[in-house]
PDB file of C-alpha atoms in Angstrom:
ATOM      1  CA  MET A 583       0.000   0.000   0.000  1.00 39.00           C
ATOM      2  CA  GLN A 584       1.125   3.539  -0.664  1.00 39.00           C
ATOM      3  CA  ASN A 585       2.591   5.575   2.128  1.00 39.00           C
ATOM      4  CA  VAL A 586      -0.197   7.321   3.998  1.00 39.00           C
ATOM      5  CA  SER A 587       1.856   9.746   6.057  1.00 35.00           C
ATOM      6  CA  GLY A 588       0.009  12.963   6.758  1.00 37.00           C
ATOM      7  CA  SER A 589      -3.262  11.090   7.158  1.00 40.00           C
ATOM      8  CA  SER A 590      -6.135  12.414   9.217  1.00 44.00           C
ATOM      9  CA  ALA A 591      -6.213  11.819  12.951  1.00 47.00           C
ATOM     10  CA  GLY A 592      -8.222   8.791  13.975  1.00 66.00           C
ATOM     11  CA  SER A 593      -8.186   7.163  10.545  1.00 82.00           C
ATOM     12  CA  THR A 594      -9.243   3.521  10.525  1.00 84.00           C
ATOM     13  CA  LEU A 595      -6.173   2.864   8.369  1.00 83.00           C
ATOM     14  CA  ASP A 596      -3.870   4.207  11.105  1.00 82.00           C
ATOM     15  CA  ALA A 597      -5.691   2.764  14.140  1.00 76.00           C
ATOM     16  CA  PRO A 598      -7.390  -0.397  12.882  1.00 77.00           C
ATOM     17  CA  SER A 599      -7.702  -2.273  16.186  1.00 79.00           C
ATOM     18  CA  GLY A 600     -11.318  -3.385  16.525  1.00 89.00           C
ATOM     19  CA  LYS A 601     -12.449  -1.259  13.578  1.00 95.00           C
ATOM     20  CA  TRP A 602     -14.884  -2.521  10.927  1.00 97.00           C
ATOM     21  CA  ALA A 603     -15.094  -1.638   7.242  1.00 98.00           C
ATOM     22  CA  LEU A 604     -18.045  -2.384   4.972  1.00 98.00           C
ATOM     23  CA  VAL A 605     -17.032  -3.078   1.369  1.00 98.00           C
ATOM     24  CA  THR A 606     -19.851  -3.202  -1.163  1.00 98.00           C
ATOM     25  CA  GLY A 607     -19.349  -4.910  -4.502  1.00 96.00           C
ATOM     26  CA  ALA A 608     -16.945  -7.188  -2.662  1.00 97.00           C
ATOM     27  CA  SER A 609     -17.269 -10.266  -4.876  1.00 94.00           C
ATOM     28  CA  SER A 610     -15.003  -9.046  -7.694  1.00 93.00           C
ATOM     29  CA  GLY A 611     -12.893  -6.246  -9.151  1.00 94.00           C
ATOM     30  CA  LEU A 612     -11.995  -3.277  -7.000  1.00 96.00           C
ATOM     31  CA  GLY A 613     -14.071  -4.636  -4.126  1.00 97.00           C
ATOM     32  CA  VAL A 614     -11.698  -7.577  -3.761  1.00 97.00           C
ATOM     33  CA  GLU A 615      -8.682  -5.245  -3.878  1.00 97.00           C
ATOM     34  CA  PHE A 616     -10.128  -2.999  -1.167  1.00 98.00           C
ATOM     35  CA  ALA A 617     -10.856  -6.027   1.021  1.00 98.00           C
ATOM     36  CA  GLU A 618      -7.343  -7.414   0.623  1.00 98.00           C
ATOM     37  CA  LEU A 619      -5.674  -4.080   1.360  1.00 98.00           C
ATOM     38  CA  LEU A 620      -7.816  -3.433   4.430  1.00 98.00           C
ATOM     39  CA  ALA A 621      -7.380  -6.958   5.802  1.00 97.00           C
ATOM     40  CA  ALA A 622      -3.611  -6.604   5.410  1.00 96.00           C
ATOM     41  CA  ARG A 623      -3.885  -3.543   7.669  1.00 95.00           C
ATOM     42  CA  LYS A 624      -5.862  -5.579  10.250  1.00 96.00           C
ATOM     43  CA  VAL A 625      -9.225  -3.934   9.599  1.00 97.00           C
ATOM     44  CA  ASN A 626     -12.202  -6.260  10.184  1.00 97.00           C
ATOM     45  CA  LEU A 627     -14.527  -6.576   7.207  1.00 98.00           C
ATOM     46  CA  VAL A 628     -18.149  -6.852   6.201  1.00 98.00           C
ATOM     47  CA  LEU A 629     -18.269  -8.043   2.592  1.00 98.00           C
ATOM     48  CA  ALA A 630     -21.490  -7.249   0.733  1.00 98.00           C
ATOM     49  CA  ALA A 631     -22.471  -8.273  -2.800  1.00 97.00           C
ATOM     50  CA  ARG A 632     -25.002 -10.462  -4.579  1.00 95.00           C
ATOM     51  CA  ARG A 633     -22.850 -13.585  -4.917  1.00 95.00           C
ATOM     52  CA  ARG A 634     -22.058 -15.442  -1.708  1.00 96.00           C
ATOM     53  CA  GLU A 635     -19.546 -18.029  -2.973  1.00 97.00           C
ATOM     54  CA  PRO A 636     -16.758 -15.685  -4.157  1.00 96.00           C
ATOM     55  CA  MET A 637     -17.089 -13.645  -0.968  1.00 98.00           C
ATOM     56  CA  GLU A 638     -16.877 -16.751   1.219  1.00 98.00           C
ATOM     57  CA  SER A 639     -13.743 -17.835  -0.656  1.00 97.00           C
ATOM     58  CA  LEU A 640     -12.219 -14.398  -0.232  1.00 97.00           C
ATOM     59  CA  ALA A 641     -13.160 -14.297   3.458  1.00 98.00           C
ATOM     60  CA  PHE A 642     -11.573 -17.709   4.085  1.00 97.00           C
ATOM     61  CA  GLU A 643      -8.317 -16.621   2.464  1.00 97.00           C
ATOM     62  CA  LEU A 644      -8.152 -13.272   4.258  1.00 98.00           C
ATOM     63  CA  ARG A 645      -8.902 -14.803   7.669  1.00 97.00           C
ATOM     64  CA  ARG A 646      -6.126 -17.322   7.066  1.00 97.00           C
ATOM     65  CA  LYS A 647      -3.578 -14.745   5.923  1.00 96.00           C
ATOM     66  CA  HIS A 648      -4.353 -11.829   8.214  1.00 96.00           C
ATOM     67  CA  GLY A 649      -6.360 -13.141  11.168  1.00 95.00           C
ATOM     68  CA  VAL A 650      -9.104 -10.543  10.839  1.00 97.00           C
ATOM     69  CA  GLU A 651     -12.812 -10.978  11.533  1.00 97.00           C
ATOM     70  CA  ILE A 652     -14.955 -11.098   8.398  1.00 98.00           C
ATOM     71  CA  HIS A 653     -18.727 -11.162   8.022  1.00 97.00           C
ATOM     72  CA  VAL A 654     -20.206 -12.067   4.626  1.00 98.00           C
ATOM     73  CA  GLU A 655     -23.550 -10.498   3.759  1.00 97.00           C
ATOM     74  CA  PRO A 656     -25.131 -11.496   0.418  1.00 97.00           C
ATOM     75  CA  VAL A 657     -27.380  -8.652  -0.741  1.00 97.00           C
ATOM     76  CA  ASP A 658     -28.666  -7.245  -4.018  1.00 96.00           C
ATOM     77  CA  LEU A 659     -28.219  -3.521  -3.467  1.00 96.00           C
ATOM     78  CA  SER A 660     -30.032  -2.769  -6.725  1.00 92.00           C
ATOM     79  CA  ALA A 661     -33.276  -3.832  -5.004  1.00 93.00           C
ATOM     80  CA  PRO A 662     -35.247  -0.913  -3.494  1.00 91.00           C
ATOM     81  CA  GLY A 663     -34.734  -0.688   0.259  1.00 93.00           C
ATOM     82  CA  ALA A 664     -31.764  -3.077   0.254  1.00 96.00           C
ATOM     83  CA  ALA A 665     -29.360  -0.507   1.713  1.00 95.00           C
ATOM     84  CA  GLY A 666     -31.549   0.112   4.731  1.00 95.00           C
ATOM     85  CA  GLY A 667     -32.094  -3.605   5.164  1.00 97.00           C
ATOM     86  CA  LEU A 668     -28.346  -4.199   5.201  1.00 97.00           C
ATOM     87  CA  LYS A 669     -27.908  -1.555   7.898  1.00 97.00           C
ATOM     88  CA  GLU A 670     -30.617  -3.197  10.034  1.00 97.00           C
ATOM     89  CA  LYS A 671     -28.932  -6.604   9.735  1.00 97.00           C
ATOM     90  CA  LEU A 672     -25.576  -5.221  10.814  1.00 97.00           C
ATOM     91  CA  ASP A 673     -27.180  -3.325  13.701  1.00 97.00           C
ATOM     92  CA  ALA A 674     -28.798  -6.571  14.856  1.00 97.00           C
ATOM     93  CA  LYS A 675     -25.334  -8.169  14.929  1.00 95.00           C
ATOM     94  CA  ALA A 676     -23.884  -5.146  16.802  1.00 95.00           C
ATOM     95  CA  LEU A 677     -21.461  -4.477  13.936  1.00 96.00           C
ATOM     96  CA  ARG A 678     -20.504  -0.797  13.970  1.00 96.00           C
ATOM     97  CA  ILE A 679     -19.094   0.371  10.653  1.00 98.00           C
ATOM     98  CA  ASP A 680     -16.151   2.760  10.935  1.00 97.00           C
ATOM     99  CA  LEU A 681     -15.277   2.817   7.226  1.00 98.00           C
ATOM    100  CA  LEU A 682     -17.700   2.520   4.306  1.00 98.00           C
ATOM    101  CA  ILE A 683     -16.302   1.599   0.888  1.00 98.00           C
ATOM    102  CA  ASN A 684     -19.212   2.544  -1.381  1.00 98.00           C
ATOM    103  CA  ASN A 685     -17.968   0.553  -4.357  1.00 97.00           C
ATOM    104  CA  ALA A 686     -20.924  -1.425  -5.754  1.00 96.00           C
ATOM    105  CA  GLY A 687     -21.993  -0.421  -9.241  1.00 95.00           C
ATOM    106  CA  PHE A 688     -22.047  -1.441 -12.885  1.00 94.00           C
ATOM    107  CA  GLY A 689     -22.111   0.151 -16.335  1.00 93.00           C
ATOM    108  CA  LEU A 690     -24.119  -0.250 -19.515  1.00 93.00           C
ATOM    109  CA  HIS A 691     -22.526   0.280 -22.915  1.00 91.00           C
ATOM    110  CA  GLY A 692     -24.500   1.197 -26.022  1.00 92.00           C
ATOM    111  CA  ASP A 693     -26.858   3.849 -27.283  1.00 93.00           C
ATOM    112  CA  PHE A 694     -29.429   4.815 -24.667  1.00 96.00           C
ATOM    113  CA  LEU A 695     -32.488   3.939 -26.778  1.00 97.00           C
ATOM    114  CA  ASP A 696     -31.043   0.529 -27.646  1.00 96.00           C
ATOM    115  CA  THR A 697     -30.675  -0.415 -23.975  1.00 95.00           C
ATOM    116  CA  PRO A 698     -33.666  -1.878 -22.094  1.00 96.00           C
ATOM    117  CA  LEU A 699     -35.075   0.817 -19.817  1.00 98.00           C
ATOM    118  CA  ALA A 700     -35.489  -1.645 -16.948  1.00 97.00           C
ATOM    119  CA  ARG A 701     -31.763  -2.398 -17.043  1.00 96.00           C
ATOM    120  CA  THR A 702     -30.896   1.311 -17.040  1.00 97.00           C
ATOM    121  CA  ALA A 703     -33.224   1.869 -14.085  1.00 97.00           C
ATOM    122  CA  GLU A 704     -31.526  -0.993 -12.215  1.00 96.00           C
ATOM    123  CA  MET A 705     -28.141   0.631 -12.829  1.00 96.00           C
ATOM    124  CA  ILE A 706     -29.362   4.000 -11.565  1.00 97.00           C
ATOM    125  CA  GLN A 707     -30.838   2.307  -8.496  1.00 97.00           C
ATOM    126  CA  LEU A 708     -27.473   0.744  -7.647  1.00 97.00           C
ATOM    127  CA  ASN A 709     -25.046   3.463  -8.749  1.00 98.00           C
ATOM    128  CA  VAL A 710     -27.031   6.403  -7.377  1.00 98.00           C
ATOM    129  CA  THR A 711     -29.887   5.483  -5.050  1.00 97.00           C
ATOM    130  CA  ALA A 712     -28.241   2.650  -3.113  1.00 97.00           C
ATOM    131  CA  LEU A 713     -24.990   4.610  -2.803  1.00 98.00           C
ATOM    132  CA  THR A 714     -26.926   7.605  -1.487  1.00 98.00           C
ATOM    133  CA  GLU A 715     -28.906   5.505   0.991  1.00 98.00           C
ATOM    134  CA  LEU A 716     -25.783   3.750   2.263  1.00 98.00           C
ATOM    135  CA  SER A 717     -24.054   7.104   2.715  1.00 98.00           C
ATOM    136  CA  TYR A 718     -27.060   8.349   4.660  1.00 98.00           C
ATOM    137  CA  VAL A 719     -27.676   5.447   7.047  1.00 97.00           C
ATOM    138  CA  PHE A 720     -24.016   4.833   7.857  1.00 98.00           C
ATOM    139  CA  GLY A 721     -23.073   8.518   7.669  1.00 98.00           C
ATOM    140  CA  ARG A 722     -25.648   9.388  10.338  1.00 97.00           C
ATOM    141  CA  ASP A 723     -24.080   6.867  12.714  1.00 97.00           C
ATOM    142  CA  MET A 724     -20.603   8.204  12.027  1.00 98.00           C
ATOM    143  CA  ALA A 725     -21.648  11.822  12.503  1.00 98.00           C
ATOM    144  CA  SER A 726     -23.447  11.026  15.759  1.00 97.00           C
ATOM    145  CA  ARG A 727     -20.272   9.610  17.295  1.00 96.00           C
ATOM    146  CA  GLY A 728     -17.981  12.193  15.662  1.00 97.00           C
ATOM    147  CA  SER A 729     -15.817   9.800  13.643  1.00 96.00           C
ATOM    148  CA  GLY A 730     -15.890   7.710  10.499  1.00 97.00           C
ATOM    149  CA  GLU A 731     -14.773   7.520   6.891  1.00 98.00           C
ATOM    150  CA  MET A 732     -16.472   6.954   3.554  1.00 98.00           C
ATOM    151  CA  LEU A 733     -14.878   6.248   0.180  1.00 98.00           C
ATOM    152  CA  LEU A 734     -17.220   6.664  -2.794  1.00 98.00           C
ATOM    153  CA  VAL A 735     -16.216   5.150  -6.129  1.00 98.00           C
ATOM    154  CA  ALA A 736     -17.048   7.347  -9.120  1.00 98.00           C
ATOM    155  CA  SER A 737     -15.235   7.223 -12.485  1.00 97.00           C
ATOM    156  CA  LEU A 738     -13.102   9.240 -14.869  1.00 95.00           C
ATOM    157  CA  LEU A 739     -16.262   9.348 -17.007  1.00 95.00           C
ATOM    158  CA  ALA A 740     -17.783  11.632 -14.358  1.00 96.00           C
ATOM    159  CA  PHE A 741     -15.926  14.606 -15.851  1.00 95.00           C
ATOM    160  CA  GLN A 742     -17.685  14.822 -19.220  1.00 92.00           C
ATOM    161  CA  PRO A 743     -20.688  13.527 -21.200  1.00 93.00           C
ATOM    162  CA  VAL A 744     -19.933  10.156 -22.794  1.00 93.00           C
ATOM    163  CA  PRO A 745     -21.909   8.912 -25.820  1.00 93.00           C
ATOM    164  CA  THR A 746     -22.583   5.134 -25.577  1.00 92.00           C
ATOM    165  CA  TYR A 747     -22.195   5.415 -21.803  1.00 94.00           C
ATOM    166  CA  ALA A 748     -24.708   8.259 -21.412  1.00 95.00           C
ATOM    167  CA  ALA A 749     -26.594   7.050 -18.334  1.00 97.00           C
ATOM    168  CA  TYR A 750     -23.588   5.387 -16.673  1.00 96.00           C
ATOM    169  CA  ALA A 751     -21.395   8.489 -16.990  1.00 96.00           C
ATOM    170  CA  ALA A 752     -24.251  10.589 -15.626  1.00 98.00           C
ATOM    171  CA  THR A 753     -24.535   8.355 -12.549  1.00 98.00           C
ATOM    172  CA  LYS A 754     -20.833   8.787 -11.891  1.00 98.00           C
ATOM    173  CA  SER A 755     -21.084  12.566 -12.304  1.00 98.00           C
ATOM    174  CA  TYR A 756     -23.665  12.403  -9.537  1.00 98.00           C
ATOM    175  CA  VAL A 757     -21.338  10.358  -7.323  1.00 98.00           C
ATOM    176  CA  LEU A 758     -18.457  12.809  -7.781  1.00 98.00           C
ATOM    177  CA  SER A 759     -20.576  15.898  -7.092  1.00 98.00           C
ATOM    178  CA  PHE A 760     -22.365  14.233  -4.185  1.00 98.00           C
ATOM    179  CA  GLY A 761     -19.159  12.949  -2.616  1.00 98.00           C
ATOM    180  CA  GLU A 762     -17.281  16.244  -2.811  1.00 98.00           C
ATOM    181  CA  ALA A 763     -20.259  18.071  -1.304  1.00 98.00           C
ATOM    182  CA  LEU A 764     -20.449  15.550   1.548  1.00 98.00           C
ATOM    183  CA  HIS A 765     -16.733  16.043   2.143  1.00 98.00           C
ATOM    184  CA  ASP A 766     -17.428  19.664   3.069  1.00 98.00           C
ATOM    185  CA  GLU A 767     -20.686  18.990   4.925  1.00 98.00           C
ATOM    186  CA  LEU A 768     -19.395  16.218   7.181  1.00 98.00           C
ATOM    187  CA  ARG A 769     -15.793  17.143   7.973  1.00 96.00           C
ATOM    188  CA  SER A 770     -16.891  19.434  10.822  1.00 97.00           C
ATOM    189  CA  ARG A 771     -18.728  16.418  12.296  1.00 97.00           C
ATOM    190  CA  GLY A 772     -15.623  14.214  12.274  1.00 97.00           C
ATOM    191  CA  VAL A 773     -16.462  12.241   9.120  1.00 98.00           C
ATOM    192  CA  VAL A 774     -14.052  12.066   6.183  1.00 98.00           C
ATOM    193  CA  VAL A 775     -15.556  11.574   2.718  1.00 98.00           C
ATOM    194  CA  THR A 776     -13.342  10.946  -0.315  1.00 98.00           C
ATOM    195  CA  THR A 777     -14.408  10.180  -3.883  1.00 98.00           C
ATOM    196  CA  LEU A 778     -12.212   7.937  -6.033  1.00 98.00           C
ATOM    197  CA  CYS A 779     -12.326   8.387  -9.819  1.00 98.00           C
ATOM    198  CA  PRO A 780     -10.758   5.404 -11.595  1.00 96.00           C
ATOM    199  CA  GLY A 781     -10.147   5.361 -15.304  1.00 92.00           C
ATOM    200  CA  HIS A 782     -10.394   2.156 -17.297  1.00 89.00           C
ATOM    201  CA  THR A 783      -9.332  -0.671 -14.989  1.00 89.00           C
ATOM    202  CA  GLU A 784      -8.769  -4.398 -15.458  1.00 85.00           C
ATOM    203  CA  THR A 785     -11.885  -5.684 -13.727  1.00 80.00           C
ATOM    204  CA  GLY A 786     -15.033  -7.431 -14.915  1.00 71.00           C
ATOM    205  CA  PHE A 787     -16.567  -4.073 -15.887  1.00 70.00           C
ATOM    206  CA  ASP A 788     -16.298  -4.510 -19.669  1.00 68.00           C
ATOM    207  CA  ALA A 789     -17.861  -7.961 -19.675  1.00 68.00           C
ATOM    208  CA  ALA A 790     -20.730  -6.783 -17.474  1.00 69.00           C
ATOM    209  CA  ALA A 791     -21.259  -3.721 -19.680  1.00 65.00           C
ATOM    210  CA  ASP A 792     -21.053  -5.809 -22.877  1.00 69.00           C
ATOM    211  CA  ALA A 793     -18.323  -3.531 -24.181  1.00 68.00           C
ATOM    212  CA  ARG A 794     -15.234  -4.061 -26.284  1.00 68.00           C
ATOM    213  CA  VAL A 795     -12.090  -2.125 -25.414  1.00 67.00           C
ATOM    214  CA  SER A 796     -10.683   0.254 -28.010  1.00 68.00           C
ATOM    215  CA  PRO A 797      -6.911   0.366 -28.644  1.00 72.00           C
ATOM    216  CA  MET A 798      -6.826   3.932 -27.274  1.00 69.00           C
ATOM    217  CA  LEU A 799      -8.634   2.927 -24.092  1.00 72.00           C
ATOM    218  CA  ARG A 800      -6.380  -0.093 -23.662  1.00 74.00           C
ATOM    219  CA  ARG A 801      -3.380   2.224 -23.412  1.00 73.00           C
ATOM    220  CA  LEU A 802      -5.017   3.981 -20.458  1.00 77.00           C
ATOM    221  CA  THR A 803      -5.899   0.771 -18.619  1.00 84.00           C
ATOM    222  CA  MET A 804      -4.668   0.332 -15.037  1.00 89.00           C
ATOM    223  CA  LYS A 805      -4.381  -2.710 -12.798  1.00 93.00           C
ATOM    224  CA  PRO A 806      -6.952  -2.686  -9.983  1.00 94.00           C
ATOM    225  CA  ARG A 807      -4.503  -2.789  -7.072  1.00 96.00           C
ATOM    226  CA  PRO A 808      -2.921   0.667  -7.605  1.00 96.00           C
ATOM    227  CA  VAL A 809      -6.395   2.128  -8.162  1.00 97.00           C
ATOM    228  CA  ALA A 810      -7.587   0.818  -4.791  1.00 97.00           C
ATOM    229  CA  GLU A 811      -4.355   1.983  -3.165  1.00 98.00           C
ATOM    230  CA  ALA A 812      -4.852   5.476  -4.562  1.00 97.00           C
ATOM    231  CA  GLY A 813      -8.343   5.618  -3.087  1.00 98.00           C
ATOM    232  CA  LEU A 814      -7.326   4.472   0.390  1.00 98.00           C
ATOM    233  CA  SER A 815      -4.287   6.739   0.413  1.00 97.00           C
ATOM    234  CA  ALA A 816      -6.410   9.772  -0.485  1.00 98.00           C
ATOM    235  CA  LEU A 817      -8.963   8.823   2.171  1.00 98.00           C
ATOM    236  CA  ALA A 818      -6.259   8.534   4.835  1.00 96.00           C
ATOM    237  CA  GLN A 819      -5.097  12.028   3.851  1.00 96.00           C
ATOM    238  CA  ALA A 820      -8.692  13.345   4.030  1.00 97.00           C
ATOM    239  CA  LYS A 821      -8.722  14.497   0.412  1.00 98.00           C
ATOM    240  CA  PRO A 822     -12.088  15.396  -1.154  1.00 98.00           C
ATOM    241  CA  SER A 823     -11.388  13.368  -4.294  1.00 98.00           C
ATOM    242  CA  VAL A 824      -8.665  11.653  -6.267  1.00 98.00           C
ATOM    243  CA  ILE A 825      -8.168  10.535  -9.855  1.00 97.00           C
ATOM    244  CA  ALA A 826      -6.187   7.290 -10.063  1.00 96.00           C
ATOM    245  CA  GLY A 827      -3.281   7.369 -12.511  1.00 89.00           C
ATOM    246  CA  LEU A 828      -1.215  10.183 -14.020  1.00 91.00           C
ATOM    247  CA  LEU A 829      -2.606   9.802 -17.542  1.00 86.00           C
ATOM    248  CA  ASN A 830      -6.142   9.841 -16.205  1.00 86.00           C
ATOM    249  CA  LYS A 831      -5.360  13.055 -14.305  1.00 91.00           C
ATOM    250  CA  VAL A 832      -4.158  14.594 -17.588  1.00 88.00           C
ATOM    251  CA  VAL A 833      -7.371  13.533 -19.341  1.00 84.00           C
ATOM    252  CA  ALA A 834      -9.565  15.110 -16.668  1.00 86.00           C
ATOM    253  CA  PHE A 835      -7.461  18.293 -16.532  1.00 86.00           C
ATOM    254  CA  SER A 836      -7.620  18.708 -20.317  1.00 83.00           C
ATOM    255  CA  ASN A 837     -11.395  19.125 -20.109  1.00 81.00           C
ATOM    256  CA  ARG A 838     -10.794  22.607 -18.695  1.00 84.00           C
ATOM    257  CA  PHE A 839      -9.513  23.713 -22.113  1.00 79.00           C
ATOM    258  CA  THR A 840     -12.122  22.109 -24.379  1.00 78.00           C
ATOM    259  CA  THR A 841     -15.773  22.718 -25.165  1.00 81.00           C
ATOM    260  CA  ARG A 842     -18.489  20.237 -24.218  1.00 82.00           C
ATOM    261  CA  SER A 843     -18.964  19.352 -27.884  1.00 83.00           C
ATOM    262  CA  MET A 844     -15.244  18.598 -28.209  1.00 80.00           C
ATOM    263  CA  GLN A 845     -15.402  16.443 -25.100  1.00 77.00           C
ATOM    264  CA  ARG A 846     -18.296  14.410 -26.520  1.00 79.00           C
ATOM    265  CA  ALA A 847     -16.513  13.911 -29.828  1.00 75.00           C
ATOM    266  CA  SER A 848     -13.301  12.898 -28.076  1.00 77.00           C
ATOM    267  CA  MET A 849     -15.019  10.385 -25.807  1.00 78.00           C
ATOM    268  CA  ARG A 850     -16.867   8.814 -28.739  1.00 74.00           C
ATOM    269  CA  LYS A 851     -13.501   8.152 -30.388  1.00 70.00           C
ATOM    270  CA  VAL A 852     -11.962   6.796 -27.185  1.00 74.00           C
ATOM    271  CA  MET A 853     -14.866   4.429 -26.589  1.00 72.00           C
ATOM    272  CA  ALA A 854     -15.150   3.215 -30.194  1.00 66.00           C
ATOM    273  CA  PRO A 855     -13.939  -0.424 -30.419  1.00 61.00           C
TER     274      PRO A 855
END
C-alpha cells in the first residue's frame, strides 16, 4: 500500500484495532482489492455483494492470511430498500461500521435507446440510489459519534458527457458531485468523505457492460490494485477526491480547455472499439 503519512487523525487505516469496514461490490474487481488491502492492515470486514460463494472464498483466504474478523452479507443492493435492510442486519449483529467503501456499481454500454429501460433503471438504483442511501444510514451513525470515513467510487467518465455510456457516466457525475459536497458537509462532524475516480481498470466491468475495449482505451488501462491503493491513500489524507493514474489526471485536466462538444466527440472516439 502507498505511504499514507500525513493522514487524518483517527483514521481507521492508522488505528485499525477493533475497527470494521463495509465493502460493497466485494465479490469481484476493485471490491476484492479494497478487502485485501484493508485486511492486510488488520481492519475487520463486512463483505457485501449479490454472490455469496466468491465472498466466502475471499473471506476464508483473508482470515487465514491476516487473522481478521470477516462477516459475509449477500445482498442485491439494486433492489429498493436493500441498503436500509443491510444496515438493520448489521445493527442486529452489533457491527458498527467505521469505514464505508461505497464501491458497488455497474455500467451499460451502447446507445441509450437501444438499452432496455429496466436495465438502465436498475443501474441507476445501484449506482445512485443505493450509494446515497448507504451514505445516509451509515453517515448518520458516524456523525453522531464524531468519527468515520467513507470512500465513494465514481469514475473518470464523471468529468464529461460520454456517448454510448450516457446514463452510466451521468450516474458517476452524480457520485463525484455528491461525494465532494459531503466532504465539506461532514468534515466538521468528524467524518471524512473521499471520492475515487478510476479510469479504465482491469476488472469485470467490460464484460458486465457488454463492451469491447478500443486500442486507445487499452493504453489507459490500469491494474486494480494501484487504483484501490490510490483511493485508500487519499482517504487517509482526508482528500475530497482523487483521480487514479497520471494519464487519467491529464485527461480530466484537459477538459478545462475544451468545449463540451469537443469532449463528446473525443469520448466517442476513445470508446469506439
